[in-house]
């Protein structure tokens, strides 16, 4: 069975997980996912992983996402693959981890300058590193 998921224009923020595998997004067990224009921030527990990709032949394709303020931005396990294009990174203890394949292009580092994340306002300010990037 080929499971596919699409996440487009989402806020995946301030989640807390108690299990091992990701507190933001988890892609597992031969599934595939496409993530476009998402903000994945401040997720805790579950290893503090923003995006967790693991399991034989599991894949994630990510375009124009913000991955910030987590223990690990993305974890990719053995026999798994993630392809990232135009990712903004900031404030993660580690941006990437795992023994799987991670292909990255057009990375950018800098503050997303959220308006007020403590109040749930994840709009970016005009001086955000994500603006027009």
PDB file of C-alpha atoms in Angstrom:
ATOM      1  CA  UNK A   1       0.000   0.000   0.000  1.00  0.00           C
ATOM      2  CA  UNK A   2       1.372   3.414  -0.933  1.00  0.00           C
ATOM      3  CA  UNK A   3       0.232   6.024   1.583  1.00  0.00           C
ATOM      4  CA  UNK A   4       0.663   9.642   0.511  1.00  0.00           C
ATOM      5  CA  UNK A   5      -0.090  12.794   2.454  1.00  0.00           C
ATOM      6  CA  UNK A   6       0.052  16.477   1.555  1.00  0.00           C
ATOM      7  CA  UNK A   7       0.391  19.269   4.074  1.00  0.00           C
ATOM      8  CA  UNK A   8       0.135  22.710   2.490  1.00  0.00           C
ATOM      9  CA  UNK A   9       0.062  26.100   4.291  1.00  0.00           C
ATOM     10  CA  UNK A  10      -0.122  24.800   7.868  1.00  0.00           C
ATOM     11  CA  UNK A  11       1.052  25.926  11.267  1.00  0.00           C
ATOM     12  CA  UNK A  12       2.435  22.923  13.124  1.00  0.00           C
ATOM     13  CA  UNK A  13       3.494  24.598  16.339  1.00  0.00           C
ATOM     14  CA  UNK A  14       3.724  24.106  20.096  1.00  0.00           C
ATOM     15  CA  UNK A  15       2.853  20.398  19.988  1.00  0.00           C
ATOM     16  CA  UNK A  16       3.996  18.035  22.727  1.00  0.00           C
ATOM     17  CA  UNK A  17       4.611  14.344  22.111  1.00  0.00           C
ATOM     18  CA  UNK A  18       5.207  11.581  24.610  1.00  0.00           C
ATOM     19  CA  UNK A  19       6.359   8.886  22.175  1.00  0.00           C
ATOM     20  CA  UNK A  20       9.732   8.566  20.464  1.00  0.00           C
ATOM     21  CA  UNK A  21       9.102   9.761  16.975  1.00  0.00           C
ATOM     22  CA  UNK A  22       8.545  13.423  16.361  1.00  0.00           C
ATOM     23  CA  UNK A  23       6.356  16.001  17.952  1.00  0.00           C
ATOM     24  CA  UNK A  24       5.593  18.029  14.832  1.00  0.00           C
ATOM     25  CA  UNK A  25       5.150  15.765  11.791  1.00  0.00           C
ATOM     26  CA  UNK A  26       5.822  12.034  11.650  1.00  0.00           C
ATOM     27  CA  UNK A  27       6.115  10.185   8.338  1.00  0.00           C
ATOM     28  CA  UNK A  28       6.615   6.448   8.833  1.00  0.00           C
ATOM     29  CA  UNK A  29       6.162   2.903   7.597  1.00  0.00           C
ATOM     30  CA  UNK A  30       6.785   3.213   3.834  1.00  0.00           C
ATOM     31  CA  UNK A  31       4.628   6.325   3.547  1.00  0.00           C
ATOM     32  CA  UNK A  32       5.388   9.419   1.528  1.00  0.00           C
ATOM     33  CA  UNK A  33       4.570  13.017   2.329  1.00  0.00           C
ATOM     34  CA  UNK A  34       4.720  16.340   0.542  1.00  0.00           C
ATOM     35  CA  UNK A  35       5.027  19.422   2.746  1.00  0.00           C
ATOM     36  CA  UNK A  36       4.731  22.865   1.143  1.00  0.00           C
ATOM     37  CA  UNK A  37       4.625  26.332   2.781  1.00  0.00           C
ATOM     38  CA  UNK A  38       4.424  25.084   6.377  1.00  0.00           C
ATOM     39  CA  UNK A  39       5.693  26.599   9.602  1.00  0.00           C
ATOM     40  CA  UNK A  40       6.949  23.877  11.943  1.00  0.00           C
ATOM     41  CA  UNK A  41       8.081  25.457  15.202  1.00  0.00           C
ATOM     42  CA  UNK A  42       8.496  24.992  18.943  1.00  0.00           C
ATOM     43  CA  UNK A  43       7.437  21.336  19.079  1.00  0.00           C
ATOM     44  CA  UNK A  44       8.649  19.437  22.149  1.00  0.00           C
ATOM     45  CA  UNK A  45       8.781  15.892  23.491  1.00  0.00           C
ATOM     46  CA  UNK A  46       9.167  12.896  21.193  1.00  0.00           C
ATOM     47  CA  UNK A  47      12.816  13.817  20.889  1.00  0.00           C
ATOM     48  CA  UNK A  48      11.858  17.419  20.114  1.00  0.00           C
ATOM     49  CA  UNK A  49      11.834  16.575  16.406  1.00  0.00           C
ATOM     50  CA  UNK A  50       9.996  18.933  14.046  1.00  0.00           C
ATOM     51  CA  UNK A  51       9.778  16.457  11.138  1.00  0.00           C
ATOM     52  CA  UNK A  52      10.486  12.754  11.687  1.00  0.00           C
ATOM     53  CA  UNK A  53      10.925  10.527   8.620  1.00  0.00           C
ATOM     54  CA  UNK A  54      11.616   6.849   9.342  1.00  0.00           C
ATOM     55  CA  UNK A  55      10.836   3.381   8.075  1.00  0.00           C
ATOM     56  CA  UNK A  56      11.850   1.405   5.000  1.00  0.00           C
ATOM     57  CA  UNK A  57      11.218   3.384   1.789  1.00  0.00           C
ATOM     58  CA  UNK A  58       9.680   6.320   3.662  1.00  0.00           C
ATOM     59  CA  UNK A  59      10.033   9.659   1.866  1.00  0.00           C
ATOM     60  CA  UNK A  60       9.303  13.320   2.450  1.00  0.00           C
ATOM     61  CA  UNK A  61       9.431  16.089  -0.124  1.00  0.00           C
ATOM     62  CA  UNK A  62       9.492  19.551   1.455  1.00  0.00           C
ATOM     63  CA  UNK A  63       9.355  22.931  -0.299  1.00  0.00           C
ATOM     64  CA  UNK A  64       9.396  26.418   1.226  1.00  0.00           C
ATOM     65  CA  UNK A  65       9.031  25.470   4.894  1.00  0.00           C
ATOM     66  CA  UNK A  66      10.134  27.113   8.141  1.00  0.00           C
ATOM     67  CA  UNK A  67      11.753  24.686  10.640  1.00  0.00           C
ATOM     68  CA  UNK A  68      12.648  26.555  13.839  1.00  0.00           C
ATOM     69  CA  UNK A  69      13.056  26.306  17.596  1.00  0.00           C
ATOM     70  CA  UNK A  70      13.124  22.545  18.108  1.00  0.00           C
ATOM     71  CA  UNK A  71      15.648  20.091  19.485  1.00  0.00           C
ATOM     72  CA  UNK A  72      16.028  18.629  15.963  1.00  0.00           C
ATOM     73  CA  UNK A  73      14.612  20.285  12.838  1.00  0.00           C
ATOM     74  CA  UNK A  74      14.383  17.057  10.808  1.00  0.00           C
ATOM     75  CA  UNK A  75      15.327  13.466  11.574  1.00  0.00           C
ATOM     76  CA  UNK A  76      15.636  10.972   8.715  1.00  0.00           C
ATOM     77  CA  UNK A  77      16.167   7.327   9.656  1.00  0.00           C
ATOM     78  CA  UNK A  78      18.055   4.686   7.692  1.00  0.00           C
ATOM     79  CA  UNK A  79      16.362   3.562   4.471  1.00  0.00           C
ATOM     80  CA  UNK A  80      14.411   6.847   4.396  1.00  0.00           C
ATOM     81  CA  UNK A  81      14.835   9.964   2.267  1.00  0.00           C
ATOM     82  CA  UNK A  82      13.942  13.633   2.618  1.00  0.00           C
ATOM     83  CA  UNK A  83      14.303  16.239  -0.116  1.00  0.00           C
ATOM     84  CA  UNK A  84      14.182  19.843   1.073  1.00  0.00           C
ATOM     85  CA  UNK A  85      14.038  22.965  -1.091  1.00  0.00           C
ATOM     86  CA  UNK A  86      14.046  26.505   0.326  1.00  0.00           C
ATOM     87  CA  UNK A  87      13.964  25.786   4.056  1.00  0.00           C
ATOM     88  CA  UNK A  88      14.401  28.497   6.671  1.00  0.00           C
ATOM     89  CA  UNK A  89      16.320  27.231   9.734  1.00  0.00           C
ATOM     90  CA  UNK A  90      16.735  28.995  13.067  1.00  0.00           C
ATOM     91  CA  UNK A  91      17.008  28.163  16.742  1.00  0.00           C
ATOM     92  CA  UNK A  92      17.144  24.373  16.447  1.00  0.00           C
ATOM     93  CA  UNK A  93      19.729  22.664  18.619  1.00  0.00           C
ATOM     94  CA  UNK A  94      20.447  20.508  15.527  1.00  0.00           C
ATOM     95  CA  UNK A  95      18.980  21.193  12.093  1.00  0.00           C
ATOM     96  CA  UNK A  96      19.233  17.606  10.827  1.00  0.00           C
ATOM     97  CA  UNK A  97      19.916  14.182  12.269  1.00  0.00           C
ATOM     98  CA  UNK A  98      19.700  10.497  11.394  1.00  0.00           C
ATOM     99  CA  UNK A  99      21.441   8.084   9.056  1.00  0.00           C
ATOM    100  CA  UNK A 100      19.001   8.416   6.149  1.00  0.00           C
ATOM    101  CA  UNK A 101      19.427  10.549   3.042  1.00  0.00           C
ATOM    102  CA  UNK A 102      18.769  14.276   3.254  1.00  0.00           C
ATOM    103  CA  UNK A 103      19.066  16.329   0.068  1.00  0.00           C
ATOM    104  CA  UNK A 104      18.891  20.092   0.666  1.00  0.00           C
ATOM    105  CA  UNK A 105      19.021  23.062  -1.694  1.00  0.00           C
ATOM    106  CA  UNK A 106      18.379  26.783  -1.270  1.00  0.00           C
ATOM    107  CA  UNK A 107      18.682  26.666   2.527  1.00  0.00           C
ATOM    108  CA  UNK A 108      18.450  29.896   4.464  1.00  0.00           C
ATOM    109  CA  UNK A 109      19.334  30.649   8.083  1.00  0.00           C
ATOM    110  CA  UNK A 110      17.934  33.498  10.134  1.00  0.00           C
ATOM    111  CA  UNK A 111      15.083  34.547  12.334  1.00  0.00           C
ATOM    112  CA  UNK A 112      11.581  34.199  10.900  1.00  0.00           C
ATOM    113  CA  UNK A 113      10.669  37.201  13.099  1.00  0.00           C
ATOM    114  CA  UNK A 114       7.204  35.949  14.012  1.00  0.00           C
ATOM    115  CA  UNK A 115       4.849  38.697  15.171  1.00  0.00           C
ATOM    116  CA  UNK A 116       3.894  37.102  18.531  1.00  0.00           C
ATOM    117  CA  UNK A 117       4.355  33.330  18.719  1.00  0.00           C
ATOM    118  CA  UNK A 118       3.486  33.216  22.441  1.00  0.00           C
ATOM    119  CA  UNK A 119       0.036  34.525  21.507  1.00  0.00           C
ATOM    120  CA  UNK A 120      -0.210  32.196  18.480  1.00  0.00           C
ATOM    121  CA  UNK A 121       0.592  34.846  15.865  1.00  0.00           C
ATOM    122  CA  UNK A 122       3.073  33.213  13.483  1.00  0.00           C
ATOM    123  CA  UNK A 123       2.823  35.827  10.748  1.00  0.00           C
ATOM    124  CA  UNK A 124       6.266  36.975   9.688  1.00  0.00           C
ATOM    125  CA  UNK A 125       7.431  40.576  10.002  1.00  0.00           C
ATOM    126  CA  UNK A 126       8.767  42.597   7.046  1.00  0.00           C
ATOM    127  CA  UNK A 127      12.362  42.030   8.234  1.00  0.00           C
ATOM    128  CA  UNK A 128      11.967  38.228   8.435  1.00  0.00           C
ATOM    129  CA  UNK A 129      14.645  36.052   6.858  1.00  0.00           C
ATOM    130  CA  UNK A 130      11.735  34.199   5.233  1.00  0.00           C
ATOM    131  CA  UNK A 131      10.419  37.270   3.425  1.00  0.00           C
ATOM    132  CA  UNK A 132      10.872  36.997  -0.369  1.00  0.00           C
ATOM    133  CA  UNK A 133      13.337  34.142   0.080  1.00  0.00           C
TER     134      UNK A 133
END
